[in-house]
Amino acid sequence: MKKVANIIVSTGAGISAESGIHTYRDVEGLWTKYDPMVVSHRRGWESQPEKVLEFKNELRRQFAAGNYQPNAAHHALTRLQKEWTIGEVTIVTQNIDGLHRDAGSKVMEIHGTGKEKYCEACGHRSAFDRDIVHTDACTACGEPGRTRPAVVMFGEMPIGLEELEIKIDQCSILAVIGSSLEVMPGNLFAYSAKQVGAHTVFLNKEEPQRVDLDVFDEKIYGPATETVPKWVDDLLTKVQPWAASKI
Ligand code: NAD
């Protein structure tokens, strides 16, 4: 153990599945109506902004109607962040649903958030709580056509990776929860953590196909609302007292 036992928890779409949010392909067939390489790509935003906004507005309306709430797994991670006293707990998510924040966690949202919008001209941010109309002027700078959802599109850089890299270099435990490990960059965090000697854990509903899991020291399978609270409880009641005695 290092002097401080920092934990990184990286979450994917699986942690929100039991809140009722499935992959975008499951959301009333949106993908059958839209080409993701247009409506979720930087090039699409530059060439067909009205089409991108049509998709994002529809997705926002579906999310609003769903009224999704954090589940026991999100709440358990909030508890971990509050009660782990021998180091820092960093929660990093690929999700854009805002459920970690709703559960009271401090979170790095590397793919941004679907709950906010911003103006690319002046950076002004506000709640994405009604449809964005492409021709509308920004309420802060007056520039039309530059307001967009605060989500990272294909062809754009995830947010905060440099800061996260430093945190991974200083972590003792890294866990990946609810990810197929097929989406960059979240699938690479465990390799970086392993290089600095961290203990790596993978929690997922089932064993994913097509990916190499050798990088993980521990694999825990089952629904996140069951596995995550138990994992957190073990960390707080067993690992923390043991680790504290070694620091
Ligand atoms: P993914 O869809 O590729 O994989 C999800 C994983 O979660 C699967 O391996 C599946 O077995 C697992 N899973 C499903 N139900 C689970 C449960 N109840 N408990 C534990 N695990 C469960 O997800 P991904 O790797 O995050 O990649 C999808 C990309 O799309 C991400 O970049 C993400 O940003 C985005 N996305 C976000 C949301 C959201 O914001 N909630 C939803 C869908 C997709």
XYZ file of N, CA, C and O in Angstrom, residues 42-221:
720
model
N -18.607 15.075 -34.605
C -18.214 16.476 -34.801
C -18.450 16.937 -36.254
O -18.913 18.047 -36.506
N -18.133 16.044 -37.185
C -18.317 16.401 -38.609
C -19.792 16.632 -38.922
O -20.153 17.522 -39.689
N -20.674 15.822 -38.293
C -22.115 15.986 -38.488
C -22.581 17.330 -37.948
O -23.394 18.025 -38.567
N -22.040 17.702 -36.767
C -22.395 18.989 -36.154
C -21.979 20.142 -37.063
O -22.690 21.142 -37.190
N -20.838 19.995 -37.732
C -20.366 21.073 -38.608
C -21.145 21.132 -39.933
O -21.382 22.203 -40.470
N -21.559 19.948 -40.444
C -22.193 19.938 -41.770
C -23.727 19.927 -41.708
O -24.381 20.480 -42.588
N -24.297 19.263 -40.666
C -25.766 19.173 -40.587
C -26.241 19.463 -39.159
O -26.810 18.582 -38.497
N -26.013 20.680 -38.656
C -26.338 20.958 -37.252
C -27.816 20.773 -36.916
O -28.145 20.316 -35.807
N -28.707 21.072 -37.863
C -30.150 20.908 -37.562
C -30.470 19.440 -37.294
O -31.258 19.116 -36.409
N -29.845 18.538 -38.066
C -30.082 17.098 -37.899
C -29.569 16.631 -36.530
O -30.226 15.866 -35.837
N -28.366 17.111 -36.172
C -27.785 16.755 -34.865
C -28.720 17.216 -33.750
O -29.027 16.462 -32.815
N -29.213 18.445 -33.849
C -30.076 18.980 -32.787
C -31.425 18.254 -32.755
O -31.982 18.044 -31.676
N -31.919 17.850 -33.913
C -33.180 17.092 -33.936
C -33.024 15.816 -33.094
O -33.876 15.488 -32.263
N -31.903 15.132 -33.291
C -31.636 13.898 -32.538
C -31.433 14.184 -31.045
O -32.023 13.547 -30.181
N -30.594 15.172 -30.748
C -30.283 15.475 -29.335
C -31.536 15.949 -28.603
O -31.740 15.624 -27.436
N -32.377 16.729 -29.287
C -33.616 17.205 -28.657
C -34.558 16.043 -28.371
O -35.181 15.975 -27.312
N -34.623 15.096 -29.314
C -35.507 13.938 -29.111
C -35.003 13.081 -27.950
O -35.771 12.623 -27.110
N -33.680 12.900 -27.907
C -33.084 12.123 -26.823
C -33.346 12.808 -25.477
O -33.695 12.168 -24.488
N -33.197 14.132 -25.446
C -33.444 14.882 -24.206
C -34.883 14.691 -23.741
O -35.143 14.473 -22.566
N -35.830 14.736 -24.692
C -37.250 14.585 -24.328
C -37.508 13.191 -23.778
O -38.256 13.021 -22.811
N -36.850 12.170 -24.363
C -37.031 10.806 -23.855
C -36.464 10.683 -22.438
O -37.049 10.036 -21.573
N -35.305 11.295 -22.200
C -34.707 11.254 -20.863
C -35.606 11.967 -19.858
O -35.818 11.481 -18.749
N -36.141 13.123 -20.240
C -36.992 13.893 -19.330
C -38.241 13.085 -18.982
O -38.653 13.021 -17.819
N -38.828 12.423 -19.988
C -40.036 11.635 -19.752
C -39.733 10.433 -18.851
O -40.573 10.020 -18.052
N -38.526 9.887 -18.986
C -38.142 8.718 -18.195
C -37.970 9.030 -16.712
O -38.105 8.149 -15.861
N -37.654 10.274 -16.376
C -37.450 10.682 -14.981
C -36.572 9.677 -14.221
O -36.925 9.201 -13.141
N -35.417 9.348 -14.807
C -34.552 8.315 -14.248
C -33.914 8.768 -12.937
O -33.510 9.927 -12.806
N -33.808 7.839 -12.008
C -33.259 8.151 -10.686
C -32.030 7.291 -10.427
O -31.950 6.162 -10.913
N -31.079 7.796 -9.612
C -29.923 6.966 -9.267
C -30.368 5.694 -8.538
O -31.396 5.704 -7.855
N -29.621 4.628 -8.720
C -29.973 3.361 -8.070
C -28.977 3.050 -6.938
O -28.097 3.862 -6.628
N -29.108 1.860 -6.362
C -28.299 1.493 -5.194
C -26.796 1.515 -5.496
O -25.982 1.773 -4.599
N -26.420 1.284 -6.758
C -24.990 1.297 -7.109
C -24.448 2.724 -7.093
O -23.355 2.978 -6.562
N -25.206 3.670 -7.670
C -24.768 5.077 -7.621
C -24.654 5.535 -6.158
O -23.680 6.181 -5.776
N -25.662 5.187 -5.360
C -25.658 5.639 -3.953
C -24.493 5.017 -3.176
O -23.887 5.669 -2.325
N -24.173 3.760 -3.487
C -23.058 3.100 -2.778
C -21.748 3.830 -3.063
O -20.905 3.995 -2.169
N -21.568 4.291 -4.308
C -20.318 5.001 -4.646
C -20.248 6.354 -3.932
O -19.166 6.809 -3.550
N -21.404 6.983 -3.731
C -21.428 8.233 -2.952
C -20.984 7.949 -1.521
O -20.205 8.697 -0.930
N -21.480 6.830 -0.991
C -21.082 6.443 0.374
C -19.571 6.212 0.434
O -18.898 6.667 1.368
N -19.037 5.531 -0.582
C -17.589 5.263 -0.604
C -16.816 6.579 -0.604
O -15.824 6.738 0.123
N -17.269 7.521 -1.431
C -16.569 8.806 -1.524
C -16.581 9.543 -0.175
O -15.614 10.191 0.193
N -17.670 9.387 0.567
C -17.784 10.095 1.857
C -17.031 9.388 2.978
O -16.457 10.020 3.855
N -17.044 8.047 2.983
C -16.572 7.310 4.148
C -15.161 6.735 4.001
O -14.617 6.187 4.952
N -14.576 6.838 2.811
C -13.194 6.358 2.610
C -12.273 7.490 3.055
O -12.146 8.504 2.369
N -11.650 7.329 4.204
C -10.937 8.459 4.814
C -9.421 8.388 4.634
O -8.707 9.287 5.049
N -8.916 7.298 4.037
C -7.457 7.140 3.948
C -6.912 7.510 2.562
O -5.769 7.206 2.240
N -7.721 8.152 1.769
C -7.296 8.587 0.436
C -8.493 9.189 -0.279
O -9.569 9.321 0.286
N -8.241 9.522 -1.561
C -9.290 10.177 -2.354
C -10.016 9.130 -3.208
O -9.381 8.227 -3.732
N -11.329 9.271 -3.339
C -12.092 8.407 -4.245
C -12.532 9.247 -5.437
O -13.297 10.201 -5.287
N -12.018 8.910 -6.611
C -12.382 9.631 -7.835
C -13.356 8.780 -8.629
O -13.045 7.638 -8.980
N -14.523 9.327 -8.894
C -15.493 8.628 -9.746
C -15.426 9.275 -11.131
O -15.556 10.492 -11.262
N -15.183 8.441 -12.131
C -15.108 8.953 -13.511
C -16.111 8.162 -14.338
O -16.189 6.943 -14.215
N -16.919 8.866 -15.116
C -17.950 8.145 -15.872
C -17.942 8.504 -17.342
O -17.594 9.625 -17.721
N -18.337 7.507 -18.159
C -18.551 7.734 -19.591
C -20.003 8.137 -19.827
O -20.369 8.520 -20.930
N -20.828 7.981 -18.789
C -22.262 8.239 -18.955
C -22.546 9.735 -18.982
O -21.831 10.527 -18.368
N -23.633 10.068 -19.640
C -24.017 11.482 -19.746
C -25.340 11.724 -19.025
O -25.956 12.771 -19.178
N -25.779 10.732 -18.221
C -27.118 10.804 -17.623
C -27.201 11.612 -16.337
O -28.290 11.876 -15.823
N -26.058 11.995 -15.776
C -26.057 12.840 -14.573
C -26.450 12.117 -13.293
O -26.614 12.748 -12.244
N -26.574 10.775 -13.326
C -27.093 10.080 -12.145
C -26.097 10.032 -10.983
O -26.506 9.980 -9.826
N -24.790 10.067 -11.276
C -23.827 10.129 -10.161
C -23.993 11.448 -9.406
O -23.984 11.483 -8.180
N -24.141 12.524 -10.168
C -24.343 13.832 -9.523
C -25.638 13.839 -8.725
O -25.687 14.340 -7.610
N -26.694 13.264 -9.318
C -27.991 13.226 -8.630
C -27.898 12.436 -7.325
O -28.638 12.698 -6.382
N -26.983 11.450 -7.303
C -26.814 10.649 -6.083
C -25.934 11.369 -5.054
O -25.725 10.860 -3.953
N -25.394 12.523 -5.426
C -24.584 13.293 -4.482
C -23.094 13.053 -4.592
O -22.325 13.491 -3.741
N -22.655 12.359 -5.644
C -21.219 12.122 -5.834
C -20.570 13.305 -6.541
O -21.208 14.009 -7.324
N -19.267 13.457 -6.282
C -18.450 14.356 -7.094
C -17.930 13.478 -8.235
O -17.393 12.393 -7.972
N -18.107 13.897 -9.473
C -17.814 12.991 -10.585
C -17.123 13.715 -11.734
O -17.392 14.888 -11.992
N -16.197 13.022 -12.390
C -15.605 13.530 -13.627
C -16.402 12.915 -14.781
O -16.368 11.694 -14.971
N -17.102 13.727 -15.548
C -17.934 13.229 -16.654
C -17.132 13.411 -17.949
O -17.185 14.462 -18.581
N -16.366 12.383 -18.318
C -15.410 12.571 -19.427
C -16.087 12.691 -20.792
O -15.474 13.147 -21.740
N -17.347 12.260 -20.881
C -18.096 12.459 -22.130
C -19.114 13.586 -21.985
O -20.044 13.694 -22.784
N -18.939 14.406 -20.941
C -19.828 15.547 -20.738
C -21.139 15.141 -20.096
O -21.274 14.049 -19.541
N -22.129 16.037 -20.191
C -23.431 15.761 -19.577
C -24.564 16.137 -20.522
O -24.506 17.178 -21.193
N -25.566 15.288 -20.552
C -26.742 15.562 -21.378
C -27.698 16.529 -20.708
O -28.729 16.871 -21.270
N -27.359 16.945 -19.496
C -28.273 17.831 -18.763
C -27.957 19.312 -18.970
O -28.669 20.164 -18.465
N -26.853 19.590 -19.689
C -26.490 21.001 -19.899
C -26.216 21.264 -21.375
O -25.956 20.349 -22.148
N -26.260 22.542 -21.738
C -25.889 22.954 -23.089
C -24.890 24.105 -22.952
O -24.790 24.707 -21.872
N -24.152 24.392 -24.030
C -23.242 25.536 -23.966
C -23.065 26.149 -25.349
O -23.340 25.517 -26.371
N -22.600 27.393 -25.334
C -22.369 28.117 -26.584
C -20.894 27.954 -26.953
O -20.010 28.271 -26.144
N -20.626 27.460 -28.141
C -19.231 27.263 -28.565
C -18.519 28.599 -28.785
O -17.296 28.656 -28.797
N -19.274 29.680 -28.973
C -18.642 30.988 -29.210
C -18.124 31.599 -27.914
O -16.997 32.085 -27.859
N -18.921 31.565 -26.835
C -18.510 32.254 -25.599
C -18.369 31.319 -24.406
O -17.923 31.723 -23.342
N -18.781 30.059 -24.547
C -18.642 29.092 -23.453
C -19.774 29.141 -22.447
O -19.782 28.350 -21.493
N -20.745 30.025 -22.634
C -21.844 30.142 -21.659
C -22.588 28.808 -21.524
O -23.017 28.224 -22.510
N -22.743 28.350 -20.261
C -23.417 27.069 -19.998
C -24.748 27.302 -19.314
O -24.874 28.223 -18.491
N -25.703 26.454 -19.610
C -26.989 26.518 -18.913
C -27.656 25.149 -19.009
O -27.166 24.258 -19.710
N -28.784 25.008 -18.293
C -29.489 23.714 -18.286
C -30.045 23.424 -19.682
O -30.565 24.322 -20.349
N -29.906 22.163 -20.098
C -30.506 21.716 -21.365
C -31.884 21.171 -21.000
O -32.088 19.967 -20.908
N -32.822 22.091 -20.725
C -34.134 21.667 -20.231
C -35.256 21.958 -21.221
O -36.427 21.770 -20.921
N -34.918 22.480 -22.382
C -35.894 22.556 -23.490
C -35.113 22.474 -24.797
O -33.881 22.613 -24.804
N -35.828 22.238 -25.883
C -35.156 22.009 -27.166
C -34.245 23.175 -27.551
O -34.567 24.337 -27.301
N -33.114 22.829 -28.153
C -32.225 23.851 -28.708
C -32.661 24.087 -30.162
O -32.769 23.134 -30.946
N -32.918 25.334 -30.501
C -33.270 25.688 -31.889
C -32.016 26.301 -32.520
O -31.427 27.234 -31.959
N -31.599 25.722 -33.654
C -30.306 26.106 -34.223
C -30.178 27.607 -34.481
O -29.118 28.193 -34.278
N -31.263 28.226 -34.908
C -31.187 29.646 -35.275
C -31.240 30.583 -34.066
O -30.981 31.782 -34.199
N -31.568 30.045 -32.881
C -31.655 30.909 -31.693
C -30.291 31.509 -31.341
O -29.256 30.844 -31.460
N -30.312 32.771 -30.864
C -29.065 33.424 -30.442
C -28.728 33.012 -29.013
O -29.628 32.777 -28.194
N -27.430 32.947 -28.717
C -26.978 32.662 -27.346
C -27.472 33.792 -26.429
O -27.330 34.975 -26.774
N -27.990 33.436 -25.264
C -28.536 34.461 -24.353
C -27.412 35.299 -23.738
O -27.657 36.393 -23.241
N -26.183 34.810 -23.804
C -25.071 35.574 -23.210
C -24.360 36.458 -24.243
O -24.146 37.640 -24.008
N -23.992 35.900 -25.412
C -23.186 36.676 -26.375
C -23.956 37.055 -27.638
O -23.456 37.828 -28.461
N -25.136 36.473 -27.823
C -25.967 36.849 -28.971
C -25.645 36.107 -30.256
O -26.335 36.254 -31.264
N -24.608 35.269 -30.229
C -24.202 34.526 -31.445
C -25.246 33.430 -31.756
O -25.548 32.616 -30.893
N -25.772 33.395 -32.984
C -26.712 32.306 -33.320
C -25.976 31.056 -33.808
O -24.838 31.134 -34.264
N -26.624 29.898 -33.681
C -26.129 28.668 -34.307
C -24.944 28.010 -33.631
O -24.341 27.107 -34.208
N -24.582 28.454 -32.420
C -23.398 27.871 -31.784
C -23.731 27.119 -30.494
O -22.846 26.589 -29.836
N -25.023 27.097 -30.112
C -25.381 26.416 -28.856
C -25.646 24.938 -29.112
O -26.349 24.580 -30.059
N -25.082 24.093 -28.262
C -25.118 22.639 -28.442
C -25.177 21.940 -27.085
O -24.801 22.529 -26.058
N -25.595 20.683 -27.052
C -25.550 19.935 -25.790
C -24.103 19.789 -25.313
O -23.177 19.721 -26.132
N -23.924 19.732 -23.999
C -22.570 19.661 -23.419
C -22.056 18.224 -23.380
O -21.480 17.783 -22.381
N -22.297 17.484 -24.456
C -21.780 16.116 -24.538
C -20.639 16.069 -25.556
O -20.621 16.837 -26.516
N -19.715 15.153 -25.296
C -18.575 14.987 -26.217
C -19.033 14.136 -27.397
O -19.614 13.071 -27.213
N -18.806 14.637 -28.603
C -19.194 13.872 -29.800
C -18.001 13.055 -30.297
O -16.850 13.330 -29.933
N -18.280 12.050 -31.124
C -17.185 11.347 -31.800
C -16.347 12.408 -32.523
O -16.897 13.379 -33.056
N -15.039 12.239 -32.526
C -14.183 13.223 -33.193
C -13.763 14.355 -32.272
O -13.056 15.266 -32.692
N -14.216 14.316 -31.007
C -13.812 15.327 -30.021
C -13.091 14.639 -28.862
O -13.287 13.443 -28.612
N -12.280 15.408 -28.144
C -11.504 14.843 -27.032
C -12.378 14.676 -25.784
O -13.111 15.607 -25.428
N -12.285 13.522 -25.106
C -12.932 13.419 -23.798
C -12.392 14.506 -22.858
O -11.291 15.031 -23.075
N -13.147 14.806 -21.823
C -12.813 15.921 -20.932
C -11.990 15.423 -19.731
O -12.321 14.403 -19.120
N -10.927 16.162 -19.407
C -10.215 15.926 -18.142
C -9.239 14.771 -18.136
O -8.826 14.306 -17.074
N -8.830 14.293 -19.311
C -7.978 13.088 -19.340
C -6.595 13.313 -18.719
O -6.035 12.402 -18.110
N -6.055 14.541 -18.869
C -4.716 14.783 -18.297
C -4.761 14.706 -16.778
O -3.905 14.080 -16.139
N -5.783 15.323 -16.208
C -5.962 15.291 -14.744
C -6.167 13.846 -14.283
O -5.603 13.398 -13.281
N -6.945 13.100 -15.057
C -7.246 11.719 -14.690
C -5.987 10.845 -14.758
O -5.769 9.983 -13.897
N -5.170 11.082 -15.748
C -3.918 10.330 -15.898
C -3.058 10.469 -14.635
O -2.494 9.492 -14.137
N -2.976 11.694 -14.109
C -2.197 11.938 -12.887
C -2.816 11.180 -11.714
O -2.129 10.551 -10.916
N -4.140 11.202 -11.642
C -4.824 10.508 -10.544
C -4.586 8.989 -10.641
O -4.377 8.320 -9.634
N -4.640 8.459 -11.862
C -4.425 7.009 -12.020
C -3.003 6.644 -11.597
O -2.771 5.618 -10.958
N -2.040 7.510 -11.917
C -0.649 7.270 -11.519
C -0.491 7.170 -10.003
O 0.485 6.628 -9.504
N -1.442 7.758 -9.272
C -1.332 7.801 -7.806
C -2.392 6.936 -7.118
O -2.687 7.138 -5.951
N -2.977 5.988 -7.866
C -4.053 5.214 -7.233
C -3.554 3.854 -6.743
O -2.576 3.310 -7.236
N -4.269 3.329 -5.743
C -3.959 1.991 -5.215
C -4.971 0.958 -5.679
O -4.679 -0.233 -5.713
N -6.188 1.434 -5.954
C -7.257 0.534 -6.413
C -7.946 1.216 -7.594
O -8.250 2.417 -7.531
N -8.174 0.442 -8.672
C -8.972 0.974 -9.782
C -10.059 -0.042 -10.128
O -9.774 -1.225 -10.311
N -11.305 0.429 -10.148
C -12.425 -0.458 -10.486
C -13.139 0.065 -11.719
O -13.301 1.272 -11.888
N -13.548 -0.866 -12.585
C -14.373 -0.519 -13.751
C -15.725 -1.196 -13.536
O -15.793 -2.391 -13.257
N -16.793 -0.403 -13.642
C -18.142 -0.932 -13.356
C -19.054 -0.748 -14.570
O -19.174 0.354 -15.108
N -19.702 -1.835 -15.012
C -20.755 -1.741 -16.031
C -20.283 -1.228 -17.372
O -20.918 -0.361 -17.963
N -19.191 -1.787 -17.862
C -18.701 -1.378 -19.179
C -18.359 -2.611 -19.999
O -17.826 -3.586 -19.478
N -18.645 -2.543 -21.299
C -18.287 -3.650 -22.184
C -16.787 -3.635 -22.488
O -16.289 -4.529 -23.146
N -16.087 -2.589 -22.025
C -14.646 -2.408 -22.250
C -14.321 -2.260 -23.734
O -13.207 -2.499 -24.158
N -15.304 -1.854 -24.509
C -15.058 -1.676 -25.945
C -14.947 -0.212 -26.320
O -14.650 0.126 -27.463
N -15.239 0.686 -25.356
C -15.250 2.117 -25.672
C -14.010 2.787 -25.091
O -13.714 2.659 -23.906
N -13.290 3.506 -25.947
C -12.125 4.279 -25.510
C -12.608 5.563 -24.828
O -13.638 6.085 -25.232
N -11.904 6.135 -23.876
C -10.651 5.648 -23.324
C -10.846 4.788 -22.070
O -9.895 4.294 -21.515
N -12.122 4.603 -21.651
C -12.385 3.910 -20.385
C -11.810 2.509 -20.340
O -11.461 2.004 -19.269
N -11.671 1.877 -21.506
C -11.161 0.500 -21.535
C -9.648 0.449 -21.292
O -9.090 -0.622 -21.125
N -8.992 1.607 -21.265
C -7.533 1.612 -21.103
C -7.076 1.943 -19.679
O -5.911 1.747 -19.334
N -7.997 2.453 -18.848
C -7.599 2.911 -17.515
C -6.944 1.792 -16.697
O -5.990 2.019 -15.969
N -7.492 0.583 -16.802
C -6.967 -0.516 -15.981
C -5.511 -0.820 -16.341
O -4.708 -1.170 -15.466
N -5.142 -0.669 -17.619
C -3.749 -0.931 -18.030
C -2.810 0.095 -17.400
O -1.732 -0.254 -16.916
N -3.249 1.363 -17.372
C -2.413 2.402 -16.749
C -2.280 2.132 -15.259
O -1.193 2.267 -14.681
N -3.372 1.737 -14.619
C -3.345 1.492 -13.165
C -2.438 0.310 -12.837
O -1.693 0.336 -11.857
N -2.490 -0.691 -13.681
C -1.678 -1.897 -13.461
C -0.178 -1.541 -13.494
O 0.619 -2.082 -12.742
N 0.161 -0.605 -14.391
C 1.576 -0.211 -14.519
C 2.131 0.414 -13.249
O 3.314 0.398 -13.009
N 1.234 1.026 -12.427
C 1.717 1.616 -11.171
C 1.428 0.700 -9.979
O 1.493 1.121 -8.825
N 1.080 -0.546 -10.278
C 0.936 -1.542 -9.219
C -0.392 -1.510 -8.480
O -0.524 -2.086 -7.399
N -1.398 -0.864 -9.065
C -2.701 -0.810 -8.396
C -3.420 -2.157 -8.484
O -3.160 -2.952 -9.395
N -4.336 -2.372 -7.554
C -5.216 -3.543 -7.578
C -6.384 -3.204 -8.500
O -7.030 -2.165 -8.326
N -6.658 -4.054 -9.485
C -7.686 -3.727 -10.477
C -8.889 -4.663 -10.356
O -8.736 -5.880 -10.209
N -10.080 -4.073 -10.408
C -11.315 -4.833 -10.197
C -12.285 -4.536 -11.341
O -12.407 -3.382 -11.768
N -12.978 -5.572 -11.815
C -13.981 -5.395 -12.872
C -15.319 -5.906 -12.356
O -15.441 -7.060 -11.949
N -16.317 -5.024 -12.322
C -17.663 -5.427 -11.893
C -18.617 -5.230 -13.062
O -18.761 -4.109 -13.574
N -19.241 -6.304 -13.501
C -20.140 -6.230 -14.655
C -21.209 -7.302 -14.516
O -21.026 -8.280 -13.781
N -22.329 -7.098 -15.216
C -23.409 -8.075 -15.120
C -22.930 -9.459 -15.537
O -23.245 -10.457 -14.913
N -22.146 -9.488 -16.609
C -21.647 -10.782 -17.091
C -20.250 -10.597 -17.676
O -19.810 -9.469 -17.856
N -19.604 -11.712 -17.976
C -18.277 -11.633 -18.588
C -18.420 -11.153 -20.030
O -19.138 -11.766 -20.815
N -17.772 -10.035 -20.390
C -17.919 -9.567 -21.768
C -17.122 -10.429 -22.739
O -16.114 -11.022 -22.372
N -17.608 -10.493 -23.967
C -16.923 -11.263 -25.011
C -15.898 -10.354 -25.688
O -15.940 -9.142 -25.543
N -14.997 -10.941 -26.395
C -14.066 -10.228 -27.290
C -13.063 -9.320 -26.584
O -12.379 -8.566 -27.238
N -13.001 -9.310 -25.242
C -11.996 -8.450 -24.603
C -11.134 -9.273 -23.648
O -11.587 -10.265 -23.078
N -9.901 -8.828 -23.502
C -8.951 -9.513 -22.641
C -9.103 -8.982 -21.221
O -8.947 -7.785 -20.974
N -9.413 -9.872 -20.288
C -9.673 -9.438 -18.907
C -8.487 -9.701 -17.981
O -8.589 -9.520 -16.771
N -7.342 -10.132 -18.566
C -6.184 -10.492 -17.739
C -5.675 -9.332 -16.889
O -5.023 -9.533 -15.873
N -5.955 -8.114 -17.337
C -5.471 -6.932 -16.630
C -6.174 -6.761 -15.268
O -5.680 -6.039 -14.398
N -7.279 -7.462 -15.074
C -8.018 -7.323 -13.815
C -7.626 -8.412 -12.818
O -7.624 -9.592 -13.139
N -7.316 -7.974 -11.579
C -6.971 -8.921 -10.524
C -8.218 -9.620 -9.982
O -8.146 -10.727 -9.473
N -9.347 -8.917 -10.051
C -10.572 -9.421 -9.444
C -11.727 -9.165 -10.411
O -11.812 -8.067 -10.974
N -12.591 -10.147 -10.590
C -13.776 -9.954 -11.453
C -14.998 -10.353 -10.657
O -15.031 -11.446 -10.073
N -15.980 -9.472 -10.639
C -17.193 -9.712 -9.855
C -18.379 -9.575 -10.804
O -18.588 -8.503 -11.380
N -19.152 -10.651 -10.981
C -20.260 -10.606 -11.941
C -21.606 -10.614 -11.233
O -21.797 -11.303 -10.227
